[in-house]
Short mmCIF file of C-alpha atoms in Angstrom, two decimals:
data_model
loop_
_atom_site.label_atom_id
_atom_site.label_comp_id
_atom_site.label_asym_id
_atom_site.label_seq_id
_atom_site.Cartn_x
_atom_site.Cartn_y
_atom_site.Cartn_z
CA UNK Y 1 18.21 10.66 16.28
CA UNK Y 2 15.58 8.01 17.22
CA UNK Y 3 16.35 4.33 17.19
CA UNK Y 4 15.13 1.44 17.85
CA UNK Y 5 17.40 -1.74 18.66
CA UNK Y 6 15.35 -4.92 18.49
CA UNK Y 7 17.57 -7.76 20.02
CA UNK Y 8 18.43 -10.65 17.45
CA UNK Y 9 16.88 -13.81 15.87
CA UNK Y 10 15.06 -16.18 18.29
CA UNK Y 11 14.87 -20.28 17.72
CA UNK Y 12 12.29 -21.88 19.99
CA UNK Y 13 10.25 -25.00 20.97
CA UNK Y 14 6.20 -25.36 20.35
CA UNK Y 15 4.91 -24.70 23.81
CA UNK Y 16 8.17 -22.67 24.73
CA UNK Y 17 8.45 -18.59 25.52
CA UNK Y 18 10.20 -16.06 23.86
CA UNK Y 19 11.61 -12.36 24.56
CA UNK Y 20 12.37 -9.62 22.62
CA UNK Y 21 13.52 -6.67 23.41
CA UNK Y 22 13.21 -2.99 21.82
CA UNK Y 23 16.01 -0.41 22.95
CA UNK Y 24 15.26 3.43 22.13
CA UNK Y 25 17.36 5.95 21.90
CA UNK Y 26 17.63 9.56 20.75
CA UNK Y 27 14.42 10.25 22.97
CA UNK Y 28 12.44 10.27 26.32
CA UNK Y 29 11.99 6.96 26.93
CA UNK Y 30 8.84 7.21 28.65
CA UNK Y 31 7.20 9.58 27.24
CA UNK Y 32 6.10 7.72 24.25
CA UNK Y 33 4.08 4.51 23.89
CA UNK Y 34 5.36 1.47 22.36
CA UNK Y 35 3.71 -0.55 19.73
CA UNK Y 36 4.53 -4.64 19.08
CA UNK Y 37 3.65 -5.51 15.50
CA UNK Y 38 3.98 -8.98 14.03
CA UNK Y 39 4.12 -10.28 10.78
CA UNK Y 40 3.88 -14.18 9.34
CA UNK Y 41 5.76 -15.01 6.33
CA UNK Y 42 4.52 -13.55 3.64
CA UNK Y 43 1.28 -12.31 5.64
CA UNK Y 44 0.11 -9.21 6.92
CA UNK Y 45 0.42 -7.40 9.48
CA UNK Y 46 -0.86 -7.70 13.06
CA UNK Y 47 -1.44 -5.44 15.84
CA UNK Y 48 0.07 -7.57 19.21
CA UNK Y 49 -0.21 -4.04 21.65
CA UNK Y 50 1.09 -1.33 22.77
CA UNK Y 51 2.97 -0.69 26.55
CA UNK Y 52 2.63 3.11 28.14
CA UNK Y 53 6.33 3.70 28.90
CA UNK Y 54 5.49 5.85 31.93
CA UNK Y 55 3.11 4.30 33.59
CA UNK Y 56 2.97 0.70 32.98
CA UNK Y 57 0.03 0.35 31.65
CA UNK Y 58 -0.87 -2.07 28.81
CA UNK Y 59 -3.50 -3.09 25.46
CA UNK Y 60 -3.23 -6.51 23.95
CA UNK Y 61 -5.50 -7.58 20.58
CA UNK Y 62 -7.38 -9.99 22.00
CA UNK Y 63 -5.83 -12.10 19.94
CA UNK Y 64 -2.85 -13.19 21.81
CA UNK Y 65 -4.82 -11.83 24.88
CA UNK Y 66 -3.51 -14.84 27.69
CA UNK Y 67 -0.10 -15.33 25.98
CA UNK Y 68 1.90 -11.73 25.44
CA UNK Y 69 2.65 -9.52 27.90
CA UNK Y 70 4.42 -6.43 27.26
CA UNK Y 71 6.97 -4.66 30.42
CA UNK Y 72 9.71 -2.26 29.92
CA UNK Y 73 12.35 -1.17 32.07
CA UNK Y 74 12.60 2.96 32.61
CA UNK Y 75 16.29 2.27 33.32
CA UNK Y 76 17.85 1.03 29.78
CA UNK Y 77 15.03 2.72 27.90
CA UNK Y 78 14.04 -0.62 27.21
CA UNK Y 79 10.93 -2.73 26.17
CA UNK Y 80 9.60 -6.17 26.08
CA UNK Y 81 7.60 -8.45 24.61
CA UNK Y 82 7.12 -11.99 26.13
CA UNK Y 83 5.11 -14.54 23.48
CA UNK Y 84 4.52 -17.33 25.54
CA UNK Y 85 2.34 -21.82 24.57
CA UNK Y 86 4.72 -20.60 21.46
CA UNK Y 87 3.17 -22.34 17.85
CA UNK Y 88 4.42 -23.02 14.72
CA UNK Y 89 1.79 -19.97 13.52
CA UNK Y 90 3.98 -18.02 15.57
CA UNK Y 91 6.66 -18.02 13.56
CA UNK Y 92 6.73 -14.47 12.42
CA UNK Y 93 9.62 -10.92 12.75
CA UNK Y 94 8.45 -9.39 15.34
CA UNK Y 95 8.54 -4.76 15.34
CA UNK Y 96 8.67 -2.59 18.16
CA UNK Y 97 6.82 0.65 16.79
CA UNK Y 98 6.97 3.94 18.36
CA UNK Y 99 4.27 7.24 18.34
CA UNK Y 100 4.68 10.15 16.71
CA UNK Y 101 3.05 12.11 19.72
CA UNK Y 102 3.81 12.01 22.99
CA UNK Y 103 1.75 9.96 25.44
CA UNK Y 104 -0.64 8.92 22.53
CA UNK Y 105 -1.92 5.23 21.34
CA UNK Y 106 -3.44 6.39 18.66
CA UNK Y 107 -1.52 4.10 16.25
CA UNK Y 108 0.86 6.88 14.24
CA UNK Y 109 3.10 4.65 14.27
CA UNK Y 110 6.89 7.03 12.72
CA UNK Y 111 9.40 5.28 14.33
CA UNK Y 112 10.47 1.24 13.73
CA UNK Y 113 12.71 -1.64 15.48
CA UNK Y 114 15.02 -3.32 12.70
CA UNK Y 115 12.15 -6.47 13.24
CA UNK Y 116 13.55 -9.84 15.22
CA UNK Y 117 13.28 -12.67 13.13
CA UNK Y 118 10.94 -15.85 15.82
CA UNK Y 119 11.56 -19.50 14.45
CA UNK Y 120 9.32 -22.05 15.63
CA UNK Y 121 10.79 -25.36 14.88
CA UNK Y 122 10.78 -28.51 17.00
CA UNK N 1 -10.17 -9.38 16.02
CA UNK N 2 -11.45 -8.66 12.11
CA UNK N 3 -8.84 -6.63 10.43
CA UNK N 4 -10.51 -3.25 8.16
CA UNK N 5 -10.56 -4.27 4.71
CA UNK N 6 -8.91 -3.51 1.73
CA UNK N 7 -8.54 -4.88 -2.10
CA UNK N 8 -5.60 -7.62 -1.74
CA UNK N 9 -4.27 -5.46 -5.06
CA UNK N 10 -4.20 -2.59 -7.90
CA UNK N 11 -1.74 -1.43 -10.20
CA UNK N 12 -1.45 1.57 -12.22
CA UNK N 13 1.21 2.22 -15.16
CA UNK N 14 3.70 5.45 -13.72
CA UNK N 15 2.94 9.09 -13.76
CA UNK N 16 -0.86 7.64 -13.72
CA UNK N 17 -2.89 8.39 -10.13
CA UNK N 18 -4.18 5.38 -7.78
CA UNK N 19 -6.47 5.16 -4.72
CA UNK N 20 -6.77 1.83 -1.84
CA UNK N 21 -9.40 2.14 0.01
CA UNK N 22 -9.68 0.60 3.49
CA UNK N 23 -13.33 -0.16 4.92
CA UNK N 24 -13.81 0.00 9.05
CA UNK N 25 -16.94 0.40 10.84
CA UNK N 26 -18.55 2.98 13.23
CA UNK N 27 -16.28 1.54 16.49
CA UNK N 28 -13.09 2.49 14.30
CA UNK N 29 -12.28 4.78 11.24
CA UNK N 30 -15.87 6.16 11.29
CA UNK N 31 -16.04 7.29 15.02
CA UNK N 32 -12.58 7.99 15.21
CA UNK N 33 -9.57 10.58 12.90
CA UNK N 34 -6.57 8.36 13.86
CA UNK N 35 -6.23 6.56 10.47
CA UNK N 36 -2.84 6.01 9.02
CA UNK N 37 -0.96 4.28 5.95
CA UNK N 38 1.85 2.47 6.21
CA UNK N 39 3.76 1.66 2.86
CA UNK N 40 5.82 -1.78 3.29
CA UNK N 41 8.94 -2.79 0.69
CA UNK N 42 9.64 -6.62 0.60
CA UNK N 43 12.29 -7.37 3.60
CA UNK N 44 11.95 -3.74 5.06
CA UNK N 45 10.28 -2.27 8.28
CA UNK N 46 6.54 -0.59 7.68
CA UNK N 47 7.05 3.15 6.88
CA UNK N 48 4.40 5.81 7.95
CA UNK N 49 2.89 7.51 5.29
CA UNK N 50 0.22 9.21 6.76
CA UNK N 51 -1.48 10.08 10.02
CA UNK N 52 -4.58 11.60 11.67
CA UNK N 53 -6.09 10.58 8.39
CA UNK N 54 -4.43 13.27 5.85
CA UNK N 55 -1.06 14.32 7.43
CA UNK N 56 1.89 13.53 6.37
CA UNK N 57 5.74 12.49 7.90
CA UNK N 58 8.23 14.76 7.72
CA UNK N 59 10.45 13.92 4.16
CA UNK N 60 7.11 11.77 2.65
CA UNK N 61 6.30 13.41 -0.71
CA UNK N 62 3.47 15.09 -1.14
CA UNK N 63 2.44 12.52 -3.99
CA UNK N 64 0.96 10.56 -1.01
CA UNK N 65 -2.65 11.50 0.38
CA UNK N 66 -4.80 10.56 2.37
CA UNK N 67 -8.99 11.24 3.19
CA UNK N 68 -11.55 9.76 4.81
CA UNK N 69 -15.20 9.12 4.26
CA UNK N 70 -17.89 7.42 6.67
CA UNK N 71 -16.14 4.49 7.59
CA UNK N 72 -14.02 4.22 5.09
CA UNK N 73 -10.41 5.42 4.06
CA UNK N 74 -8.85 5.99 1.69
CA UNK N 75 -4.69 6.70 0.62
CA UNK N 76 -3.75 8.21 -3.53
CA UNK N 77 -0.66 7.79 -5.35
CA UNK N 78 -0.51 10.51 -7.53
CA UNK N 79 2.24 10.72 -10.61
CA UNK N 80 3.02 6.79 -10.08
CA UNK N 81 6.74 5.77 -9.59
CA UNK N 82 8.04 2.57 -9.73
CA UNK N 83 9.62 2.58 -6.08
CA UNK N 84 5.50 3.26 -5.16
CA UNK N 85 5.51 -0.73 -5.47
CA UNK N 86 5.42 -1.93 -2.20
CA UNK N 87 2.56 -3.01 -0.07
CA UNK N 88 0.92 -0.84 2.12
CA UNK N 89 -1.59 -1.40 5.28
CA UNK N 90 -4.07 1.44 6.49
CA UNK N 91 -4.91 1.27 10.64
CA UNK N 92 -7.30 2.71 12.71
CA UNK N 93 -7.31 3.42 16.35
CA UNK N 94 -10.31 1.50 18.00
CA UNK N 95 -11.01 1.48 21.97
CA UNK N 96 -10.10 -2.30 21.80
CA UNK N 97 -6.54 -0.79 20.11
CA UNK N 98 -5.26 -0.90 16.64
CA UNK N 99 -6.85 -2.21 13.68
CA UNK N 100 -4.26 -2.82 10.87
CA UNK N 101 -6.23 -4.41 7.77
CA UNK N 102 -5.27 -6.85 4.98
CA UNK N 103 -2.46 -5.29 2.86
CA UNK N 104 -2.85 -3.99 -0.38
CA UNK N 105 -0.25 -4.97 -3.17
CA UNK N 106 0.69 -1.89 -5.79
CA UNK N 107 2.10 -2.70 -8.35
CA UNK N 108 3.14 -0.40 -10.82
CA UNK N 109 3.10 -1.37 -14.50
#
C-alpha cells in the first residue's frame, strides 16, 4: 500500500533552516510528483511547490520563492523540503502529498504524509 | 499568490444538502478541468474527495459531488451526516503551480 512517512517534529530558531523528509513506499517513487503543503495553526492550507521525482524539476509558489528548495533522493525513495530564513510565521505543520496519476502535476493529491510540525522559537 | 475564494462557513442539518462554492479566474478554474476538493478533520491530514472537477476517488461516498461553471467550482454534499463536519478546501491547477482556496468550515447542526 502507498505510504508517505515524514520526519519528526523540529524546533528551530528564527533565521535558521529546516529540512523535512518524506519517505515513499508501495509504488514507483519516480513516477509520481510530490507536492508540499503547509498549514499554520488555525490557518488555511498553503501550497508550497512540487517536485518531479523523476527528473528533479521543481515548481515553487511565488510566496516561498527564494526560501524553499525541493529535492529528492531516488535511491532512498525520499523527497525533501528545505525552508530557509525561518520566521515565526513559518511555524506550521508541513505535509507532503502524492498525485493521483503518474507524471501529473495537476494537484490531485490522493496520498498524504502524516505531517511534520515545525516550531520556530527563540 | 491569491487564494481561490470560498465562503468561510456553511451549515446544514442532517439529511440536507449543502453546496460550497470556489471562485477563481480564467487563469485557473476557468481554464482547466483540474479542480480538486479536500476534506480535513481537526488534527488530521487533508483527504481528497473530488478530483478533476467531478471524479471521486475509490472509497469516497457518492454523497459528494463536484461541478464547474465558468470560473466557479462547486462541491455538493447530499444527505448531510454528522461526520461531514470538517473544513473543506478547493484546489486548482494553474500554470504558476497549484492554487488552494481559503477553506470552508462545514457545521452540521
